[in-house]
Amino acid sequence: MRKTILIAGNGKLANKLKSDLPEVGCALSLIIDAWDNRQEYTDYADIVIVHVGSGRQLPEITAYCRQHTVPLLQGATGVEYDPEDVDFSLVIAPNFSVLLIKFMHLLRGYGRLFQGYDISLVESHQATKNTTPGTAVEIAQSVGVPSSEIISVRDPNVQQHELHIPAEFLDQHAVHLLKITDGSSALTMTTEVMGLDSYVAGALQVIKVLDRLEAKKYQITDLISMGLV
């Protein structure tokens, strides 16, 4: 397993990974640092890049990964980065929560069974989130719902009193409500991720298996199919 993890990004998730990965992976003796400090590390066979930034650094990161055959875990949402051909291990992950990823994998395989029904999808994130809700878009695609029909909630009052999100998680949560109806019958599926702890644990699970991947592009749900996470 590669143990030098360079984090690209300066937001909440990037800072959480920088602060908590050493503790979550304490038995692994991980080295966690910022992408900006990459020049300090020259053992390229031990390096992993985790991108959770705005996308501004992706061209430079991609060039670095190509040059040194370093794997990249691309976890930023709202970033248009889905190259067809890569010559390094690339995992595209709109979400790091493994439990949620497994749900998305289930929908990817069987969501087509629900096409033709009346379907609504509500997603709620903290009020400061202004990027595309990547997980919601993937859920919508799996059940045949146009992304333009996703209902996004950012009002803390609605989140707390109608969606029943605990007050302590109003500033960091991800909730999706998928409702499928057929006349008098209905099926409701809800996903809840409160805080960032599950993202840190999930990112580490992916990092642990990167050396087992070929030099090509993967969606994170592919790792579920392969039995790696």
PDB file of C-alpha atoms in Angstrom:
ATOM      1  CA  MET A   1       0.000   0.000   0.000  1.00  0.00           C
ATOM      2  CA  ARG A   2       1.160   3.511  -0.828  1.00  0.00           C
ATOM      3  CA  LYS A   3       1.528   5.548   2.358  1.00  0.00           C
ATOM      4  CA  THR A   4       2.373   9.082   1.216  1.00  0.00           C
ATOM      5  CA  ILE A   5      -0.935  10.820   0.577  1.00  0.00           C
ATOM      6  CA  LEU A   6      -0.926  14.286  -0.933  1.00  0.00           C
ATOM      7  CA  ILE A   7      -4.202  16.190  -0.635  1.00  0.00           C
ATOM      8  CA  ALA A   8      -5.146  18.784  -3.264  1.00  0.00           C
ATOM      9  CA  GLY A   9      -7.771  21.219  -2.025  1.00  0.00           C
ATOM     10  CA  ASN A  10      -8.400  23.688   0.779  1.00  0.00           C
ATOM     11  CA  GLY A  11     -12.058  23.148   1.656  1.00  0.00           C
ATOM     12  CA  LYS A  12     -13.710  21.351   4.558  1.00  0.00           C
ATOM     13  CA  LEU A  13     -13.193  17.850   3.172  1.00  0.00           C
ATOM     14  CA  ALA A  14      -9.560  18.518   2.275  1.00  0.00           C
ATOM     15  CA  ASN A  15      -8.864  19.837   5.769  1.00  0.00           C
ATOM     16  CA  LYS A  16     -10.724  16.924   7.353  1.00  0.00           C
ATOM     17  CA  LEU A  17      -8.642  14.426   5.367  1.00  0.00           C
ATOM     18  CA  LYS A  18      -5.439  16.192   6.338  1.00  0.00           C
ATOM     19  CA  SER A  19      -6.350  16.228  10.027  1.00  0.00           C
ATOM     20  CA  ASP A  20      -8.057  12.841  10.439  1.00  0.00           C
ATOM     21  CA  LEU A  21      -6.360  10.415   8.024  1.00  0.00           C
ATOM     22  CA  PRO A  22      -3.277  10.089  10.277  1.00  0.00           C
ATOM     23  CA  GLU A  23      -5.525   9.024  13.165  1.00  0.00           C
ATOM     24  CA  VAL A  24      -7.875   6.778  11.166  1.00  0.00           C
ATOM     25  CA  GLY A  25      -4.866   5.105   9.554  1.00  0.00           C
ATOM     26  CA  CYS A  26      -2.621   5.274  12.611  1.00  0.00           C
ATOM     27  CA  ALA A  27      -1.591   1.619  12.278  1.00  0.00           C
ATOM     28  CA  LEU A  28      -0.353   2.272   8.735  1.00  0.00           C
ATOM     29  CA  SER A  29       2.180   5.040   9.500  1.00  0.00           C
ATOM     30  CA  LEU A  30       0.757   7.300   6.818  1.00  0.00           C
ATOM     31  CA  ILE A  31       2.394  10.521   5.661  1.00  0.00           C
ATOM     32  CA  ILE A  32      -0.262  13.157   4.922  1.00  0.00           C
ATOM     33  CA  ASP A  33       0.652  16.438   3.277  1.00  0.00           C
ATOM     34  CA  ALA A  34      -0.651  19.048   0.861  1.00  0.00           C
ATOM     35  CA  TRP A  35      -0.249  18.691  -2.890  1.00  0.00           C
ATOM     36  CA  ASP A  36       1.608  21.997  -2.861  1.00  0.00           C
ATOM     37  CA  ASN A  37       4.448  20.284  -0.953  1.00  0.00           C
ATOM     38  CA  ARG A  38       4.898  17.488  -3.505  1.00  0.00           C
ATOM     39  CA  GLN A  39       8.480  18.506  -4.296  1.00  0.00           C
ATOM     40  CA  GLU A  40       9.484  17.183  -0.872  1.00  0.00           C
ATOM     41  CA  TYR A  41       8.591  13.612  -1.867  1.00  0.00           C
ATOM     42  CA  THR A  42      10.487  11.720  -4.556  1.00  0.00           C
ATOM     43  CA  ASP A  43       9.569   8.089  -3.811  1.00  0.00           C
ATOM     44  CA  TYR A  44       6.862   8.071  -6.469  1.00  0.00           C
ATOM     45  CA  ALA A  45       6.048   4.414  -5.902  1.00  0.00           C
ATOM     46  CA  ASP A  46       4.745   5.404  -2.458  1.00  0.00           C
ATOM     47  CA  ILE A  47       2.626   8.442  -3.431  1.00  0.00           C
ATOM     48  CA  VAL A  48      -1.136   8.832  -3.901  1.00  0.00           C
ATOM     49  CA  ILE A  49      -2.856  12.070  -4.919  1.00  0.00           C
ATOM     50  CA  VAL A  50      -6.333  12.809  -3.537  1.00  0.00           C
ATOM     51  CA  HIS A  51      -8.049  15.728  -5.288  1.00  0.00           C
ATOM     52  CA  VAL A  52     -10.951  17.384  -3.484  1.00  0.00           C
ATOM     53  CA  GLY A  53     -10.410  20.917  -4.762  1.00  0.00           C
ATOM     54  CA  SER A  54     -12.005  23.268  -7.274  1.00  0.00           C
ATOM     55  CA  GLY A  55     -10.452  21.591 -10.316  1.00  0.00           C
ATOM     56  CA  ARG A  56      -8.004  24.408 -10.967  1.00  0.00           C
ATOM     57  CA  GLN A  57      -5.055  22.135 -10.149  1.00  0.00           C
ATOM     58  CA  LEU A  58      -6.240  19.096 -12.118  1.00  0.00           C
ATOM     59  CA  PRO A  59      -4.236  19.728 -15.327  1.00  0.00           C
ATOM     60  CA  GLU A  60      -1.023  19.971 -13.308  1.00  0.00           C
ATOM     61  CA  ILE A  61      -1.956  16.967 -11.174  1.00  0.00           C
ATOM     62  CA  THR A  62      -2.772  14.894 -14.246  1.00  0.00           C
ATOM     63  CA  ALA A  63       0.589  15.737 -15.825  1.00  0.00           C
ATOM     64  CA  TYR A  64       2.341  14.755 -12.593  1.00  0.00           C
ATOM     65  CA  CYS A  65       0.467  11.441 -12.379  1.00  0.00           C
ATOM     66  CA  ARG A  66       1.293  10.633 -16.008  1.00  0.00           C
ATOM     67  CA  GLN A  67       4.963  11.464 -15.563  1.00  0.00           C
ATOM     68  CA  HIS A  68       5.467   9.490 -12.357  1.00  0.00           C
ATOM     69  CA  THR A  69       2.740   6.800 -12.682  1.00  0.00           C
ATOM     70  CA  VAL A  70       1.098   8.017  -9.493  1.00  0.00           C
ATOM     71  CA  PRO A  71      -2.555   7.034  -8.824  1.00  0.00           C
ATOM     72  CA  LEU A  72      -5.188   9.746  -8.477  1.00  0.00           C
ATOM     73  CA  LEU A  73      -8.367   9.654  -6.418  1.00  0.00           C
ATOM     74  CA  GLN A  74     -10.586  12.428  -7.847  1.00  0.00           C
ATOM     75  CA  GLY A  75     -13.227  13.194  -5.253  1.00  0.00           C
ATOM     76  CA  ALA A  76     -14.351  16.739  -6.078  1.00  0.00           C
ATOM     77  CA  THR A  77     -17.938  17.222  -7.214  1.00  0.00           C
ATOM     78  CA  GLY A  78     -18.957  19.813  -9.754  1.00  0.00           C
ATOM     79  CA  VAL A  79     -15.667  19.327 -11.594  1.00  0.00           C
ATOM     80  CA  GLU A  80     -15.733  18.293 -15.256  1.00  0.00           C
ATOM     81  CA  TYR A  81     -12.968  15.710 -15.347  1.00  0.00           C
ATOM     82  CA  ASP A  82     -13.733  12.365 -16.941  1.00  0.00           C
ATOM     83  CA  PRO A  83     -10.966  11.603 -19.470  1.00  0.00           C
ATOM     84  CA  GLU A  84     -11.376   8.658 -21.821  1.00  0.00           C
ATOM     85  CA  ASP A  85      -7.771   7.463 -21.827  1.00  0.00           C
ATOM     86  CA  VAL A  86      -5.324   7.606 -18.929  1.00  0.00           C
ATOM     87  CA  ASP A  87      -2.014   5.848 -18.358  1.00  0.00           C
ATOM     88  CA  PHE A  88      -2.179   5.838 -14.560  1.00  0.00           C
ATOM     89  CA  SER A  89      -4.722   4.530 -12.050  1.00  0.00           C
ATOM     90  CA  LEU A  90      -7.580   7.016 -11.793  1.00  0.00           C
ATOM     91  CA  VAL A  91     -10.606   6.569  -9.534  1.00  0.00           C
ATOM     92  CA  ILE A  92     -13.450   9.049 -10.011  1.00  0.00           C
ATOM     93  CA  ALA A  93     -15.504   9.282  -6.834  1.00  0.00           C
ATOM     94  CA  PRO A  94     -18.422  11.707  -6.478  1.00  0.00           C
ATOM     95  CA  ASN A  95     -18.669  10.419  -2.925  1.00  0.00           C
ATOM     96  CA  PHE A  96     -16.325   8.705  -0.454  1.00  0.00           C
ATOM     97  CA  SER A  97     -18.994   7.177   1.819  1.00  0.00           C
ATOM     98  CA  VAL A  98     -18.728   3.446   1.098  1.00  0.00           C
ATOM     99  CA  LEU A  99     -22.234   2.658   2.378  1.00  0.00           C
ATOM    100  CA  LEU A 100     -23.693   5.273   0.032  1.00  0.00           C
ATOM    101  CA  ILE A 101     -21.485   4.079  -2.820  1.00  0.00           C
ATOM    102  CA  LYS A 102     -22.884   0.559  -2.418  1.00  0.00           C
ATOM    103  CA  PHE A 103     -26.409   1.971  -2.631  1.00  0.00           C
ATOM    104  CA  MET A 104     -25.444   3.826  -5.809  1.00  0.00           C
ATOM    105  CA  HIS A 105     -23.965   0.603  -7.185  1.00  0.00           C
ATOM    106  CA  LEU A 106     -27.276  -1.147  -6.499  1.00  0.00           C
ATOM    107  CA  LEU A 107     -29.162   1.566  -8.371  1.00  0.00           C
ATOM    108  CA  ARG A 108     -26.711   1.494 -11.265  1.00  0.00           C
ATOM    109  CA  GLY A 109     -27.445  -2.204 -11.733  1.00  0.00           C
ATOM    110  CA  TYR A 110     -31.191  -2.227 -11.121  1.00  0.00           C
ATOM    111  CA  GLY A 111     -32.419   1.371 -11.312  1.00  0.00           C
ATOM    112  CA  ARG A 112     -33.689   0.774 -14.839  1.00  0.00           C
ATOM    113  CA  LEU A 113     -36.461  -1.394 -13.341  1.00  0.00           C
ATOM    114  CA  PHE A 114     -38.116   1.772 -12.012  1.00  0.00           C
ATOM    115  CA  GLN A 115     -38.135   3.753 -15.249  1.00  0.00           C
ATOM    116  CA  GLY A 116     -41.675   4.643 -16.231  1.00  0.00           C
ATOM    117  CA  TYR A 117     -42.884   5.229 -12.676  1.00  0.00           C
ATOM    118  CA  ASP A 118     -43.438   8.632 -11.084  1.00  0.00           C
ATOM    119  CA  ILE A 119     -40.098   9.473  -9.473  1.00  0.00           C
ATOM    120  CA  SER A 120     -38.978  12.417  -7.368  1.00  0.00           C
ATOM    121  CA  LEU A 121     -35.499  13.078  -6.000  1.00  0.00           C
ATOM    122  CA  VAL A 122     -34.732  15.618  -3.283  1.00  0.00           C
ATOM    123  CA  GLU A 123     -31.170  16.323  -2.195  1.00  0.00           C
ATOM    124  CA  SER A 124     -30.072  18.432   0.753  1.00  0.00           C
ATOM    125  CA  HIS A 125     -26.601  19.757   1.545  1.00  0.00           C
ATOM    126  CA  GLN A 126     -25.256  22.543   3.716  1.00  0.00           C
ATOM    127  CA  ALA A 127     -26.208  26.051   2.605  1.00  0.00           C
ATOM    128  CA  THR A 128     -22.651  26.826   1.513  1.00  0.00           C
ATOM    129  CA  LYS A 129     -22.603  24.083  -1.133  1.00  0.00           C
ATOM    130  CA  ASN A 130     -22.862  25.718  -4.557  1.00  0.00           C
ATOM    131  CA  THR A 131     -21.402  22.998  -6.767  1.00  0.00           C
ATOM    132  CA  THR A 132     -23.313  20.345  -8.713  1.00  0.00           C
ATOM    133  CA  PRO A 133     -24.622  17.602  -6.365  1.00  0.00           C
ATOM    134  CA  GLY A 134     -22.703  14.789  -8.072  1.00  0.00           C
ATOM    135  CA  THR A 135     -24.197  11.947  -6.034  1.00  0.00           C
ATOM    136  CA  ALA A 136     -27.751  13.156  -6.720  1.00  0.00           C
ATOM    137  CA  VAL A 137     -27.010  13.407 -10.434  1.00  0.00           C
ATOM    138  CA  GLU A 138     -25.754   9.824 -10.511  1.00  0.00           C
ATOM    139  CA  ILE A 139     -28.800   8.585  -8.586  1.00  0.00           C
ATOM    140  CA  ALA A 140     -31.070  10.428 -11.032  1.00  0.00           C
ATOM    141  CA  GLN A 141     -29.285   8.947 -14.038  1.00  0.00           C
ATOM    142  CA  SER A 142     -29.647   5.445 -12.607  1.00  0.00           C
ATOM    143  CA  VAL A 143     -33.450   5.714 -12.416  1.00  0.00           C
ATOM    144  CA  GLY A 144     -33.922   7.715 -15.603  1.00  0.00           C
ATOM    145  CA  VAL A 145     -34.680  11.109 -14.077  1.00  0.00           C
ATOM    146  CA  PRO A 146     -33.289  14.233 -15.816  1.00  0.00           C
ATOM    147  CA  SER A 147     -30.855  16.081 -13.569  1.00  0.00           C
ATOM    148  CA  SER A 148     -32.906  19.245 -14.148  1.00  0.00           C
ATOM    149  CA  GLU A 149     -35.720  17.665 -12.098  1.00  0.00           C
ATOM    150  CA  ILE A 150     -33.611  17.163  -8.956  1.00  0.00           C
ATOM    151  CA  ILE A 151     -34.981  19.277  -6.093  1.00  0.00           C
ATOM    152  CA  SER A 152     -32.150  20.893  -4.130  1.00  0.00           C
ATOM    153  CA  VAL A 153     -32.684  22.128  -0.575  1.00  0.00           C
ATOM    154  CA  ARG A 154     -30.285  24.636   1.016  1.00  0.00           C
ATOM    155  CA  ASP A 155     -32.584  26.412   3.483  1.00  0.00           C
ATOM    156  CA  PRO A 156     -31.520  25.439   7.061  1.00  0.00           C
ATOM    157  CA  ASN A 157     -35.060  25.993   8.354  1.00  0.00           C
ATOM    158  CA  VAL A 158     -36.511  23.541   5.829  1.00  0.00           C
ATOM    159  CA  GLN A 159     -33.655  21.111   6.448  1.00  0.00           C
ATOM    160  CA  GLN A 160     -34.189  21.066  10.195  1.00  0.00           C
ATOM    161  CA  HIS A 161     -37.977  21.170  10.437  1.00  0.00           C
ATOM    162  CA  GLU A 162     -39.119  19.361   7.278  1.00  0.00           C
ATOM    163  CA  LEU A 163     -36.236  17.005   6.547  1.00  0.00           C
ATOM    164  CA  HIS A 164     -35.442  16.533  10.268  1.00  0.00           C
ATOM    165  CA  ILE A 165     -31.708  17.026   9.931  1.00  0.00           C
ATOM    166  CA  PRO A 166     -30.123  17.501  13.395  1.00  0.00           C
ATOM    167  CA  ALA A 167     -29.015  21.069  14.076  1.00  0.00           C
ATOM    168  CA  GLU A 168     -25.409  20.023  14.654  1.00  0.00           C
ATOM    169  CA  PHE A 169     -25.177  18.733  11.080  1.00  0.00           C
ATOM    170  CA  LEU A 170     -26.831  21.615   9.235  1.00  0.00           C
ATOM    171  CA  ASP A 171     -23.408  22.896   8.206  1.00  0.00           C
ATOM    172  CA  GLN A 172     -22.209  19.498   6.921  1.00  0.00           C
ATOM    173  CA  HIS A 173     -24.556  16.829   5.621  1.00  0.00           C
ATOM    174  CA  ALA A 174     -25.701  15.023   2.498  1.00  0.00           C
ATOM    175  CA  VAL A 175     -29.261  13.685   2.348  1.00  0.00           C
ATOM    176  CA  HIS A 176     -31.092  12.187  -0.639  1.00  0.00           C
ATOM    177  CA  LEU A 177     -34.791  11.280  -0.720  1.00  0.00           C
ATOM    178  CA  LEU A 178     -35.809   9.099  -3.651  1.00  0.00           C
ATOM    179  CA  LYS A 179     -39.543   8.403  -3.952  1.00  0.00           C
ATOM    180  CA  ILE A 180     -41.030   6.101  -6.588  1.00  0.00           C
ATOM    181  CA  THR A 181     -44.811   5.904  -6.867  1.00  0.00           C
ATOM    182  CA  ASP A 182     -47.380   3.940  -8.841  1.00  0.00           C
ATOM    183  CA  GLY A 183     -50.882   5.030  -7.926  1.00  0.00           C
ATOM    184  CA  SER A 184     -51.609   3.815  -4.406  1.00  0.00           C
ATOM    185  CA  SER A 185     -48.198   2.190  -3.810  1.00  0.00           C
ATOM    186  CA  ALA A 186     -44.916   3.924  -3.114  1.00  0.00           C
ATOM    187  CA  LEU A 187     -41.289   3.131  -2.451  1.00  0.00           C
ATOM    188  CA  THR A 188     -39.092   5.604  -0.552  1.00  0.00           C
ATOM    189  CA  MET A 189     -35.313   5.331  -0.249  1.00  0.00           C
ATOM    190  CA  THR A 190     -33.350   7.735   1.951  1.00  0.00           C
ATOM    191  CA  THR A 191     -29.616   8.178   2.288  1.00  0.00           C
ATOM    192  CA  GLU A 192     -28.085  10.205   5.120  1.00  0.00           C
ATOM    193  CA  VAL A 193     -24.457  11.161   5.613  1.00  0.00           C
ATOM    194  CA  MET A 194     -23.930  13.390   8.635  1.00  0.00           C
ATOM    195  CA  GLY A 195     -20.566  15.075   9.004  1.00  0.00           C
ATOM    196  CA  LEU A 196     -17.374  14.005   7.249  1.00  0.00           C
ATOM    197  CA  ASP A 197     -16.165  10.985   9.229  1.00  0.00           C
ATOM    198  CA  SER A 198     -17.505   8.413   6.760  1.00  0.00           C
ATOM    199  CA  TYR A 199     -15.754  10.215   3.893  1.00  0.00           C
ATOM    200  CA  VAL A 200     -12.387   9.936   5.640  1.00  0.00           C
ATOM    201  CA  ALA A 201     -12.884   6.229   6.347  1.00  0.00           C
ATOM    202  CA  GLY A 202     -14.062   5.605   2.781  1.00  0.00           C
ATOM    203  CA  ALA A 203     -11.164   7.490   1.215  1.00  0.00           C
ATOM    204  CA  LEU A 204      -8.748   5.344   3.201  1.00  0.00           C
ATOM    205  CA  GLN A 205     -10.479   2.162   2.007  1.00  0.00           C
ATOM    206  CA  VAL A 206      -9.943   3.235  -1.605  1.00  0.00           C
ATOM    207  CA  ILE A 207      -6.353   4.321  -1.011  1.00  0.00           C
ATOM    208  CA  LYS A 208      -5.562   0.885   0.407  1.00  0.00           C
ATOM    209  CA  VAL A 209      -6.472  -0.848  -2.866  1.00  0.00           C
ATOM    210  CA  LEU A 210      -5.089   1.595  -5.441  1.00  0.00           C
ATOM    211  CA  ASP A 211      -1.988  -0.534  -6.012  1.00  0.00           C
ATOM    212  CA  ARG A 212      -4.247  -3.396  -7.091  1.00  0.00           C
ATOM    213  CA  LEU A 213      -5.709  -1.406  -9.972  1.00  0.00           C
ATOM    214  CA  GLU A 214      -4.553  -1.248 -13.575  1.00  0.00           C
ATOM    215  CA  ALA A 215      -3.367   1.976 -15.187  1.00  0.00           C
ATOM    216  CA  LYS A 216      -6.774   3.110 -16.408  1.00  0.00           C
ATOM    217  CA  LYS A 217      -9.919   4.970 -15.357  1.00  0.00           C
ATOM    218  CA  TYR A 218     -12.369   3.551 -12.812  1.00  0.00           C
ATOM    219  CA  GLN A 219     -15.600   4.829 -11.352  1.00  0.00           C
ATOM    220  CA  ILE A 220     -15.694   4.198  -7.622  1.00  0.00           C
ATOM    221  CA  THR A 221     -18.683   1.878  -8.086  1.00  0.00           C
ATOM    222  CA  ASP A 222     -16.394  -0.307 -10.217  1.00  0.00           C
ATOM    223  CA  LEU A 223     -14.429  -1.067  -7.052  1.00  0.00           C
ATOM    224  CA  ILE A 224     -17.640  -2.421  -5.515  1.00  0.00           C
ATOM    225  CA  SER A 225     -18.123  -4.771  -8.478  1.00  0.00           C
ATOM    226  CA  MET A 226     -14.542  -5.930  -8.094  1.00  0.00           C
ATOM    227  CA  GLY A 227     -15.069  -6.657  -4.387  1.00  0.00           C
ATOM    228  CA  LEU A 228     -12.303  -4.260  -3.371  1.00  0.00           C
ATOM    229  CA  VAL A 229     -14.337  -2.045  -1.030  1.00  0.00           C
TER     230      VAL A 229
END
